Amino acid sequence: HHFNTVLSSCYHSSIDNSIMCVPQNAAPAPKLAKCDQWVKDFDFDTFTADIKKLGDELEKNQGPADVRHLKKMVMWSNACAIVGMLTMGLGVNFVAIAALSTFTFTRWTMIAHHTCHGGYDKIHPNKNRWNRFKFAIGGLWNRMCDWFDWMMPEAWNVEHNNRHHYCLSELEDPDLVENNLKDMRDMPVPIFVKYLALPILVCTWKWFYYAPNTYKELKLARWRKAGKKIPEGVVTSDAVTVRTLLFSGGTPFYSFWEFMSVVAGPYLLIHFFLFPLPLLALGEYMGTGHDMYISAVKNLFLADLLTNLHGFVAIVTNHAGDDMYRFRDGCRPFSGSFYLRQVLASVNFWTGSDINDFMHGYLNYQIEHHLWPSLSMLSYKRSQPLVKALCEKHGVPYVQENVFIRVKKTVDIMTGKSSMRWFPADYETKFLEQDAVREAAKKKGKAVLLSDKCMDAVQE
């Protein structure tokens, strides 16, 4: 990605390479809301320098301890899988459901998430597996061995690692809850009717929304790389769901059959029906017939409902609430605006012990993760009190609350009961201009950012 740094203040979007121009003649600044007063005295340049310095120190201090921590989390996650497999044939039971659900949740949120971001690229001795360009991608076998879920790993890498992280809380952010739930928000029905739909939504969102929408982002990236024209009337920021594919005219990017055969179908068939097949033979040997196999299938489906719920609580709530900011234009990755936005549009949950962090999927360090996406889980634990102190020093709002409080705030956004904040437009423009000036000053001889290499590679 190339950043246009001429003094006209035009610059490239970090994601879609479209040119955006910062207005040269800003209107008089409107009166700031009480919640935005902090920005008046905010030292943008010093905050940027402090965050960059801390990120560099954290990366230098990564090493064997981070790998040992990863191995411990993998062991805990695999232990859940073993418990689930050993008990899933013993009738419908909560032990099997909870264990299988927790394995699926942690394999995604901790193991795949941080590995696919490159958190262990430089420090793990096994470069052929624990690397963002190796883990879970390259075919169904790798997907099954490393991270088998409703989402296609290659699609998730584009949607999450690229689009979400580098368009956070903009309209182009595919995970922007306020935009994705606009139909529900605008629905002219009493709010209690919307509440009635939520249990179904939160227990099915991974296959109903996330799998098809991540695949849309992969196909969209390939279309753009090939120079294909987006059909007239297609809004690329609109979410694609199973409902879209079946009842709303579909999407030009792929068919329902392609989605089922490439993305969701293999997981549906293998995980829920082929995986427990040995219990069919065991049941015949023990004289129980098909009972063990049927119990396993039931437990797997119930575990999927639970892991969807668990994922909703810990994932969807990361960037939603009436205290989270939205932004109008894109910014350069790892610029001052980028760093500020990661703090203002992310929320941390309670942090501390390994078991607490494990059950949160290490998503309770969301602010730190968004500041430096390619660090290890242990680095986020180390950095959290330091980042919080830096934000207090600079007067930047740092939101950390119990996850269930955040569920309530997210539901309020989903149903239209509340709305997110818009960052003051004049200050958004001012900070983007400062980024452009700084980029112009250092353009000559500038090294290529790791984020740029990563985004180029994933689009290939």
Short mmCIF file of C-alpha atoms in Angstrom, two decimals:
data_model
loop_
_atom_site.label_atom_id
_atom_site.label_comp_id
_atom_site.label_asym_id
_atom_site.label_seq_id
_atom_site.Cartn_x
_atom_site.Cartn_y
_atom_site.Cartn_z
CA HIS A 1 0.00 0.00 0.00
CA HIS A 2 1.33 3.39 -0.90
CA PHE A 3 0.56 6.46 1.17
CA ASN A 4 0.23 9.70 -0.79
CA THR A 5 2.01 12.26 1.33
CA VAL A 6 1.92 15.37 -0.78
CA LEU A 7 0.95 18.48 1.13
CA SER A 8 -2.48 18.47 -0.48
CA SER A 9 -3.28 16.06 2.39
CA CYS A 10 -4.57 13.34 0.06
CA TYR A 11 -3.80 9.86 1.23
CA HIS A 12 -4.61 6.24 0.46
CA SER A 13 -7.02 4.19 2.48
CA SER A 14 -4.96 1.43 4.07
CA ILE A 15 -7.40 -1.20 2.87
CA ASP A 16 -8.96 -0.46 -0.49
CA ASN A 17 -6.36 1.91 -2.02
CA SER A 18 -9.00 4.54 -2.75
CA ILE A 19 -7.88 8.18 -2.41
CA MET A 20 -9.38 10.21 0.39
CA CYS A 21 -8.76 13.95 0.68
CA VAL A 22 -8.67 15.89 3.90
CA PRO A 23 -10.62 19.15 3.52
CA GLN A 24 -8.33 22.16 3.37
CA ASN A 25 -10.79 24.67 4.81
CA ALA A 26 -12.40 23.28 7.91
CA ALA A 27 -15.54 24.87 9.29
CA PRO A 28 -15.44 26.53 12.71
CA ALA A 29 -15.17 23.88 15.40
CA PRO A 30 -18.52 23.06 16.99
CA LYS A 31 -18.86 22.99 20.75
CA LEU A 32 -17.53 19.74 22.17
CA ALA A 33 -19.81 17.42 24.10
CA LYS A 34 -18.90 16.87 27.74
CA CYS A 35 -17.59 13.36 26.98
CA ASP A 36 -15.26 14.80 24.30
CA GLN A 37 -13.70 17.60 26.34
CA TRP A 38 -10.54 15.59 26.90
CA VAL A 39 -9.54 16.00 23.24
CA LYS A 40 -8.97 19.76 23.59
CA ASP A 41 -5.80 19.31 25.63
CA PHE A 42 -4.72 16.02 24.10
CA ASP A 43 -1.02 15.86 23.11
CA PHE A 44 -1.35 13.82 19.92
CA ASP A 45 2.36 13.67 19.06
CA THR A 46 3.58 12.66 22.51
CA PHE A 47 0.90 10.00 22.87
CA THR A 48 1.89 8.55 19.50
CA ALA A 49 5.57 8.48 20.45
CA ASP A 50 4.84 6.84 23.82
CA ILE A 51 2.70 4.09 22.30
CA LYS A 52 5.24 3.36 19.56
CA LYS A 53 8.07 3.19 22.08
CA LEU A 54 6.16 0.79 24.32
CA GLY A 55 5.26 -1.43 21.35
CA ASP A 56 8.91 -1.65 20.31
CA GLU A 57 9.96 -2.60 23.84
CA LEU A 58 7.29 -5.27 24.10
CA GLU A 59 8.33 -6.86 20.82
CA LYS A 60 12.02 -6.91 21.83
CA ASN A 61 11.19 -8.62 25.11
CA GLN A 62 9.27 -11.52 23.54
CA GLY A 63 10.95 -14.92 23.65
CA PRO A 64 10.82 -18.43 25.14
CA ALA A 65 8.47 -17.39 27.95
CA ASP A 66 5.83 -16.41 25.39
CA VAL A 67 6.16 -19.78 23.64
CA ARG A 68 5.84 -21.62 26.96
CA HIS A 69 2.72 -19.63 27.72
CA LEU A 70 1.25 -20.53 24.32
CA LYS A 71 1.98 -24.21 24.93
CA LYS A 72 0.24 -24.01 28.29
CA MET A 73 -2.86 -22.46 26.74
CA VAL A 74 -2.83 -25.09 23.97
CA MET A 75 -2.60 -27.80 26.65
CA TRP A 76 -5.58 -26.35 28.53
CA SER A 77 -7.60 -26.07 25.35
CA ASN A 78 -6.73 -29.62 24.27
CA ALA A 79 -7.64 -30.89 27.74
CA CYS A 80 -11.14 -29.52 27.20
CA ALA A 81 -11.29 -31.36 23.87
CA ILE A 82 -10.23 -34.65 25.49
CA VAL A 83 -12.82 -34.34 28.26
CA GLY A 84 -15.48 -33.57 25.67
CA MET A 85 -14.56 -36.51 23.46
CA LEU A 86 -14.51 -38.95 26.37
CA THR A 87 -17.93 -37.90 27.65
CA MET A 88 -19.90 -36.96 24.54
CA GLY A 89 -21.18 -40.51 24.02
CA LEU A 90 -22.49 -40.88 27.58
CA GLY A 91 -25.88 -39.38 26.99
CA VAL A 92 -26.64 -35.69 26.71
CA ASN A 93 -24.61 -34.12 29.53
CA PHE A 94 -23.36 -30.69 30.49
CA VAL A 95 -19.74 -31.81 31.04
CA ALA A 96 -19.38 -32.83 27.41
CA ILE A 97 -21.24 -29.76 26.13
CA ALA A 98 -19.19 -27.31 28.21
CA ALA A 99 -15.86 -29.00 27.42
CA LEU A 100 -16.48 -29.18 23.67
CA SER A 101 -17.76 -25.61 23.62
CA THR A 102 -14.75 -24.27 25.53
CA PHE A 103 -12.33 -26.12 23.26
CA THR A 104 -13.94 -24.62 20.14
CA PHE A 105 -13.99 -21.16 21.72
CA THR A 106 -10.38 -21.16 22.93
CA ARG A 107 -8.99 -22.82 19.81
CA TRP A 108 -10.32 -19.85 17.86
CA THR A 109 -9.96 -16.89 20.19
CA MET A 110 -6.58 -17.77 21.68
CA ILE A 111 -4.68 -20.25 19.55
CA ALA A 112 -5.78 -19.42 15.99
CA HIS A 113 -6.42 -15.74 16.64
CA HIS A 114 -2.97 -14.81 17.90
CA THR A 115 -1.11 -17.23 15.64
CA CYS A 116 -2.87 -15.96 12.51
CA HIS A 117 -1.95 -12.42 13.53
CA GLY A 118 1.73 -13.39 13.60
CA GLY A 119 2.12 -13.29 17.37
CA TYR A 120 4.56 -16.20 17.30
CA ASP A 121 6.18 -15.76 13.86
CA LYS A 122 9.52 -14.59 15.22
CA ILE A 123 9.74 -16.51 18.48
CA HIS A 124 8.30 -19.99 17.96
CA PRO A 125 10.90 -22.59 16.91
CA ASN A 126 8.44 -24.44 14.66
CA LYS A 127 8.20 -21.99 11.76
CA ASN A 128 6.37 -24.50 9.57
CA ARG A 129 3.26 -24.41 11.69
CA TRP A 130 3.15 -21.53 14.18
CA ASN A 131 3.30 -18.87 11.51
CA ARG A 132 0.58 -16.62 10.14
CA PHE A 133 1.23 -17.80 6.58
CA LYS A 134 1.12 -21.50 7.55
CA PHE A 135 -1.37 -22.01 10.35
CA ALA A 136 -4.71 -23.55 9.27
CA ILE A 137 -4.44 -22.37 5.65
CA GLY A 138 -3.65 -24.10 2.39
CA GLY A 139 -6.33 -26.78 2.31
CA LEU A 140 -8.95 -28.71 4.26
CA TRP A 141 -6.40 -30.94 6.02
CA ASN A 142 -4.54 -27.98 7.51
CA ARG A 143 -7.85 -26.41 8.47
CA MET A 144 -8.90 -29.61 10.27
CA CYS A 145 -5.58 -30.02 12.09
CA ASP A 146 -5.03 -26.42 13.20
CA TRP A 147 -8.37 -24.63 13.47
CA PHE A 148 -11.60 -26.25 12.34
CA ASP A 149 -14.63 -23.99 12.68
CA TRP A 150 -17.51 -22.57 10.66
CA MET A 151 -15.28 -19.86 9.19
CA MET A 152 -12.74 -20.52 6.46
CA PRO A 153 -9.34 -19.47 7.92
CA GLU A 154 -8.20 -17.68 4.75
CA ALA A 155 -11.44 -15.70 4.74
CA TRP A 156 -11.17 -14.85 8.41
CA ASN A 157 -7.61 -13.63 7.92
CA VAL A 158 -8.84 -11.07 5.38
CA GLU A 159 -12.00 -10.05 7.22
CA HIS A 160 -10.49 -9.81 10.70
CA ASN A 161 -6.73 -9.32 10.41
CA ASN A 162 -7.05 -6.89 7.51
CA ARG A 163 -10.44 -5.25 7.22
CA HIS A 164 -11.51 -5.12 10.86
CA HIS A 165 -8.18 -4.17 12.38
CA TYR A 166 -7.29 -1.49 9.85
CA CYS A 167 -10.80 -0.02 9.45
CA LEU A 168 -11.79 -0.18 13.10
CA SER A 169 -15.11 1.53 13.82
CA GLU A 170 -15.34 2.98 10.31
CA LEU A 171 -18.18 2.11 7.95
CA GLU A 172 -15.77 -0.25 6.16
CA ASP A 173 -15.25 -2.23 9.38
CA PRO A 174 -17.08 -5.52 8.66
CA ASP A 175 -17.56 -6.10 12.41
CA LEU A 176 -19.25 -2.77 13.13
CA VAL A 177 -22.25 -3.93 15.16
CA GLU A 178 -24.16 -0.67 14.78
CA ASN A 179 -24.02 -0.96 10.98
CA ASN A 180 -24.53 -4.71 10.73
CA LEU A 181 -27.67 -4.57 12.90
CA LYS A 182 -29.15 -1.49 11.23
CA ASP A 183 -32.21 -3.43 10.06
CA MET A 184 -32.99 -4.46 13.62
CA ARG A 185 -32.18 -1.01 14.99
CA ASP A 186 -34.56 0.66 12.52
CA MET A 187 -37.32 -1.94 12.82
CA PRO A 188 -40.58 -0.16 13.80
CA VAL A 189 -41.53 -2.59 16.55
CA PRO A 190 -41.48 -2.40 20.37
CA ILE A 191 -38.04 -3.07 21.79
CA PHE A 192 -39.20 -6.20 23.63
CA VAL A 193 -39.92 -7.79 20.24
CA LYS A 194 -36.29 -7.23 19.29
CA TYR A 195 -35.20 -8.81 22.55
CA LEU A 196 -37.15 -11.94 21.61
CA ALA A 197 -34.99 -12.39 18.50
CA LEU A 198 -31.69 -12.06 20.36
CA PRO A 199 -31.38 -15.59 21.84
CA ILE A 200 -31.60 -17.14 18.38
CA LEU A 201 -29.15 -14.61 16.97
CA VAL A 202 -26.48 -15.00 19.67
CA CYS A 203 -26.60 -18.81 19.52
CA THR A 204 -26.24 -19.05 15.72
CA TRP A 205 -24.23 -15.99 14.67
CA LYS A 206 -21.04 -17.82 13.69
CA TRP A 207 -22.63 -19.85 10.90
CA PHE A 208 -25.51 -17.52 10.13
CA TYR A 209 -23.52 -14.26 9.86
CA TYR A 210 -19.80 -14.63 10.46
CA ALA A 211 -18.94 -17.51 8.12
CA PRO A 212 -20.71 -16.05 5.06
CA ASN A 213 -19.54 -12.50 5.76
CA THR A 214 -15.88 -13.43 6.20
CA TYR A 215 -16.08 -15.37 2.93
CA LYS A 216 -17.59 -12.30 1.27
CA GLU A 217 -14.59 -10.26 2.38
CA LEU A 218 -12.19 -12.83 0.91
CA LYS A 219 -14.02 -12.85 -2.41
CA LEU A 220 -14.26 -9.06 -2.41
CA ALA A 221 -10.50 -8.74 -1.86
CA ARG A 222 -9.89 -11.09 -4.79
CA TRP A 223 -12.28 -9.11 -6.98
CA ARG A 224 -10.46 -5.90 -6.18
CA LYS A 225 -7.06 -7.43 -6.82
CA ALA A 226 -8.26 -8.72 -10.20
CA GLY A 227 -9.66 -5.29 -11.06
CA LYS A 228 -13.21 -6.56 -11.38
CA LYS A 229 -15.91 -3.92 -11.23
CA ILE A 230 -18.29 -4.07 -8.31
CA PRO A 231 -21.85 -4.41 -9.71
CA GLU A 232 -23.98 -1.30 -9.52
CA GLY A 233 -26.15 -1.15 -6.44
CA VAL A 234 -23.94 -3.47 -4.39
CA VAL A 235 -22.91 -1.90 -1.07
CA THR A 236 -19.71 -3.67 -0.11
CA SER A 237 -20.00 -2.70 3.56
CA ASP A 238 -23.33 -4.52 3.91
CA ALA A 239 -23.09 -7.83 5.72
CA VAL A 240 -23.80 -11.07 3.87
CA THR A 241 -25.66 -13.69 5.92
CA VAL A 242 -27.29 -17.04 5.25
CA ARG A 243 -30.54 -15.10 4.98
CA THR A 244 -28.95 -12.97 2.24
CA LEU A 245 -27.92 -16.09 0.33
CA LEU A 246 -31.29 -17.83 0.61
CA PHE A 247 -33.96 -15.15 0.74
CA SER A 248 -32.57 -11.73 -0.18
CA GLY A 249 -31.37 -12.22 -3.72
CA GLY A 250 -27.95 -13.59 -2.81
CA THR A 251 -24.64 -11.86 -3.42
CA PRO A 252 -22.69 -11.42 -6.67
CA PHE A 253 -19.54 -12.67 -4.99
CA TYR A 254 -20.55 -16.32 -4.54
CA SER A 255 -23.52 -18.69 -4.48
CA PHE A 256 -25.10 -20.52 -1.59
CA TRP A 257 -23.80 -23.79 -3.07
CA GLU A 258 -20.25 -22.45 -3.12
CA PHE A 259 -20.59 -21.31 0.49
CA MET A 260 -21.81 -24.73 1.59
CA SER A 261 -19.30 -26.74 -0.42
CA VAL A 262 -16.22 -24.65 0.43
CA VAL A 263 -16.87 -22.98 3.78
CA ALA A 264 -19.64 -24.34 5.99
CA GLY A 265 -20.37 -27.75 4.51
CA PRO A 266 -17.07 -29.46 5.37
CA TYR A 267 -17.36 -28.37 8.99
CA LEU A 268 -21.01 -29.39 9.23
CA LEU A 269 -20.38 -32.86 7.80
CA ILE A 270 -17.04 -33.71 9.40
CA HIS A 271 -17.37 -32.12 12.83
CA PHE A 272 -20.93 -33.13 13.64
CA PHE A 273 -21.38 -36.45 11.82
CA LEU A 274 -18.03 -38.03 10.82
CA PHE A 275 -15.99 -37.09 13.89
CA PRO A 276 -18.16 -39.13 16.32
CA LEU A 277 -18.39 -42.17 13.99
CA PRO A 278 -16.04 -44.34 16.13
CA LEU A 279 -18.74 -44.26 18.80
CA LEU A 280 -21.04 -46.04 16.36
CA ALA A 281 -18.65 -48.97 16.23
CA LEU A 282 -18.03 -48.81 19.98
CA GLY A 283 -21.73 -48.81 20.66
CA GLU A 284 -22.26 -51.88 18.51
CA TYR A 285 -19.41 -53.63 20.34
CA MET A 286 -20.86 -52.74 23.76
CA GLY A 287 -24.38 -53.67 22.76
CA THR A 288 -25.84 -50.16 23.06
CA GLY A 289 -26.56 -49.79 19.35
CA HIS A 290 -26.57 -46.25 17.98
CA ASP A 291 -27.15 -44.56 21.34
CA MET A 292 -23.57 -43.39 21.92
CA TYR A 293 -23.29 -41.95 18.42
CA ILE A 294 -26.66 -40.18 18.66
CA SER A 295 -25.70 -38.75 22.07
CA ALA A 296 -22.41 -37.48 20.66
CA VAL A 297 -24.14 -35.76 17.75
CA LYS A 298 -26.61 -34.11 20.12
CA ASN A 299 -23.83 -32.97 22.44
CA LEU A 300 -21.86 -31.54 19.52
CA PHE A 301 -24.83 -29.50 18.34
CA LEU A 302 -25.62 -28.27 21.84
CA ALA A 303 -21.95 -27.38 22.33
CA ASP A 304 -22.13 -25.35 19.14
CA LEU A 305 -25.03 -23.33 20.53
CA LEU A 306 -23.07 -22.74 23.74
CA THR A 307 -19.83 -21.77 21.99
CA ASN A 308 -21.79 -19.31 19.84
CA LEU A 309 -23.16 -17.76 23.03
CA HIS A 310 -19.72 -17.75 24.66
CA GLY A 311 -18.23 -16.18 21.55
CA PHE A 312 -20.91 -13.52 21.40
CA VAL A 313 -20.28 -12.52 25.01
CA ALA A 314 -16.51 -12.27 24.60
CA ILE A 315 -16.15 -11.16 20.96
CA VAL A 316 -19.10 -9.11 19.72
CA THR A 317 -18.92 -6.90 22.81
CA ASN A 318 -15.32 -5.78 22.17
CA HIS A 319 -16.20 -2.68 20.13
CA ALA A 320 -19.84 -1.86 20.86
CA GLY A 321 -21.46 0.50 23.33
CA ASP A 322 -22.52 4.11 23.72
CA ASP A 323 -19.03 4.93 25.06
CA MET A 324 -17.26 3.62 21.94
CA TYR A 325 -16.33 6.04 19.14
CA ARG A 326 -16.97 5.84 15.40
CA PHE A 327 -14.90 7.48 12.65
CA ARG A 328 -15.63 8.83 9.19
CA ASP A 329 -12.40 8.30 7.22
CA GLY A 330 -9.60 5.78 7.05
CA CYS A 331 -6.16 6.26 8.57
CA ARG A 332 -2.65 4.97 8.02
CA PRO A 333 -1.81 1.77 9.94
CA PHE A 334 0.32 2.50 13.01
CA SER A 335 -0.07 6.25 12.67
CA GLY A 336 -1.07 8.49 15.55
CA SER A 337 -4.71 8.37 14.45
CA PHE A 338 -4.53 4.59 14.24
CA TYR A 339 -3.21 4.24 17.79
CA LEU A 340 -5.77 6.63 19.20
CA ARG A 341 -8.66 4.86 17.47
CA GLN A 342 -7.67 1.45 18.83
CA VAL A 343 -8.07 2.77 22.36
CA LEU A 344 -11.23 4.81 21.76
CA ALA A 345 -13.10 2.06 19.87
CA SER A 346 -12.08 -0.96 21.97
CA VAL A 347 -12.95 -2.15 25.44
CA ASN A 348 -11.11 -4.38 27.86
CA PHE A 349 -12.76 -6.79 30.28
CA TRP A 350 -11.41 -7.75 33.67
CA THR A 351 -7.83 -9.06 33.41
CA GLY A 352 -5.53 -10.99 35.68
CA SER A 353 -5.22 -14.74 36.25
CA ASP A 354 -4.64 -17.29 33.52
CA ILE A 355 -8.01 -18.97 34.16
CA ASN A 356 -9.82 -15.62 33.88
CA ASP A 357 -7.95 -14.81 30.68
CA PHE A 358 -8.51 -18.32 29.32
CA MET A 359 -12.28 -18.08 29.75
CA HIS A 360 -12.22 -14.66 28.06
CA GLY A 361 -10.15 -16.13 25.21
CA TYR A 362 -7.54 -13.42 25.90
CA LEU A 363 -9.98 -11.00 24.29
CA ASN A 364 -10.08 -9.12 27.58
CA TYR A 365 -6.89 -7.39 26.39
CA GLN A 366 -8.61 -5.97 23.32
CA ILE A 367 -7.11 -2.48 23.53
CA GLU A 368 -3.55 -3.78 23.71
CA HIS A 369 -4.22 -6.33 20.97
CA HIS A 370 -5.52 -3.66 18.61
CA LEU A 371 -2.57 -1.36 19.30
CA TRP A 372 -0.09 -4.11 18.36
CA PRO A 373 -1.95 -6.97 16.60
CA SER A 374 1.12 -9.14 16.05
CA LEU A 375 2.27 -9.66 19.63
CA SER A 376 1.79 -12.72 21.83
CA MET A 377 -0.91 -13.30 24.42
CA LEU A 378 1.62 -12.94 27.22
CA SER A 379 2.75 -9.57 25.84
CA TYR A 380 -0.80 -8.24 26.13
CA LYS A 381 -0.95 -9.35 29.75
CA ARG A 382 2.36 -7.58 30.42
CA SER A 383 1.37 -4.41 28.59
CA GLN A 384 -2.14 -3.86 29.96
CA PRO A 385 -1.25 -1.88 33.11
CA LEU A 386 1.35 0.10 31.14
CA VAL A 387 -1.13 1.09 28.42
CA LYS A 388 -3.75 2.00 31.00
CA ALA A 389 -1.22 4.23 32.76
CA LEU A 390 -0.24 5.89 29.47
CA CYS A 391 -3.87 6.63 28.68
CA GLU A 392 -4.40 8.12 32.13
CA LYS A 393 -1.30 10.24 31.64
CA HIS A 394 -2.61 11.63 28.34
CA GLY A 395 -6.26 11.89 29.38
CA VAL A 396 -7.40 9.33 26.79
CA PRO A 397 -10.55 7.37 27.78
CA TYR A 398 -9.57 3.78 28.59
CA VAL A 399 -12.66 1.59 29.01
CA GLN A 400 -12.43 -1.56 31.11
CA GLU A 401 -15.56 -3.20 32.49
CA ASN A 402 -17.06 -6.53 33.41
CA VAL A 403 -17.94 -8.46 30.26
CA PHE A 404 -21.61 -8.79 31.23
CA ILE A 405 -21.96 -5.02 31.56
CA ARG A 406 -20.61 -4.85 28.02
CA VAL A 407 -23.17 -7.41 26.88
CA LYS A 408 -25.92 -5.07 28.04
CA LYS A 409 -24.33 -2.11 26.24
CA THR A 410 -23.91 -4.18 23.06
CA VAL A 411 -27.54 -5.31 23.15
CA ASP A 412 -28.58 -1.67 23.50
CA ILE A 413 -26.65 -0.87 20.31
CA MET A 414 -28.10 -3.88 18.49
CA THR A 415 -31.69 -2.97 19.33
CA GLY A 416 -31.32 0.77 18.73
CA LYS A 417 -31.83 1.68 22.37
CA SER A 418 -28.51 3.55 22.29
CA SER A 419 -25.97 4.64 19.69
CA MET A 420 -22.20 4.93 19.48
CA ARG A 421 -20.36 8.24 19.69
CA TRP A 422 -18.98 10.02 16.65
CA PHE A 423 -15.48 11.34 17.13
CA PRO A 424 -15.45 15.16 16.73
CA ALA A 425 -15.06 15.75 12.97
CA ASP A 426 -12.69 18.70 13.19
CA TYR A 427 -10.30 16.81 15.46
CA GLU A 428 -10.48 13.72 13.26
CA THR A 429 -9.40 15.88 10.30
CA LYS A 430 -6.73 17.63 12.35
CA PHE A 431 -5.13 14.37 13.46
CA LEU A 432 -5.23 12.91 9.96
CA GLU A 433 -3.48 16.03 8.66
CA GLN A 434 -0.79 15.64 11.32
CA ASP A 435 -0.31 12.03 10.24
CA ALA A 436 0.05 13.13 6.61
CA VAL A 437 2.65 15.76 7.45
CA ARG A 438 4.64 13.30 9.55
CA GLU A 439 4.48 10.68 6.79
CA ALA A 440 5.71 13.19 4.22
CA ALA A 441 8.67 14.04 6.42
CA LYS A 442 9.85 10.46 6.77
CA LYS A 443 8.85 9.04 3.38
CA LYS A 444 12.34 8.95 1.92
CA GLY A 445 14.16 5.82 2.98
CA LYS A 446 11.19 4.54 4.98
CA ALA A 447 11.17 0.79 5.58
CA VAL A 448 8.10 -1.17 4.53
CA LEU A 449 5.80 -1.74 7.48
CA LEU A 450 5.18 -5.32 8.57
CA SER A 451 1.44 -4.56 8.44
CA ASP A 452 1.77 -3.60 4.77
CA LYS A 453 3.61 -6.82 3.95
CA CYS A 454 1.01 -8.81 5.83
CA MET A 455 -1.94 -7.19 4.05
CA ASP A 456 -0.28 -7.56 0.65
CA ALA A 457 0.40 -11.22 1.29
CA VAL A 458 -3.08 -12.06 2.54
CA GLN A 459 -4.64 -10.42 -0.53
CA GLU A 460 -2.48 -12.59 -2.74
#
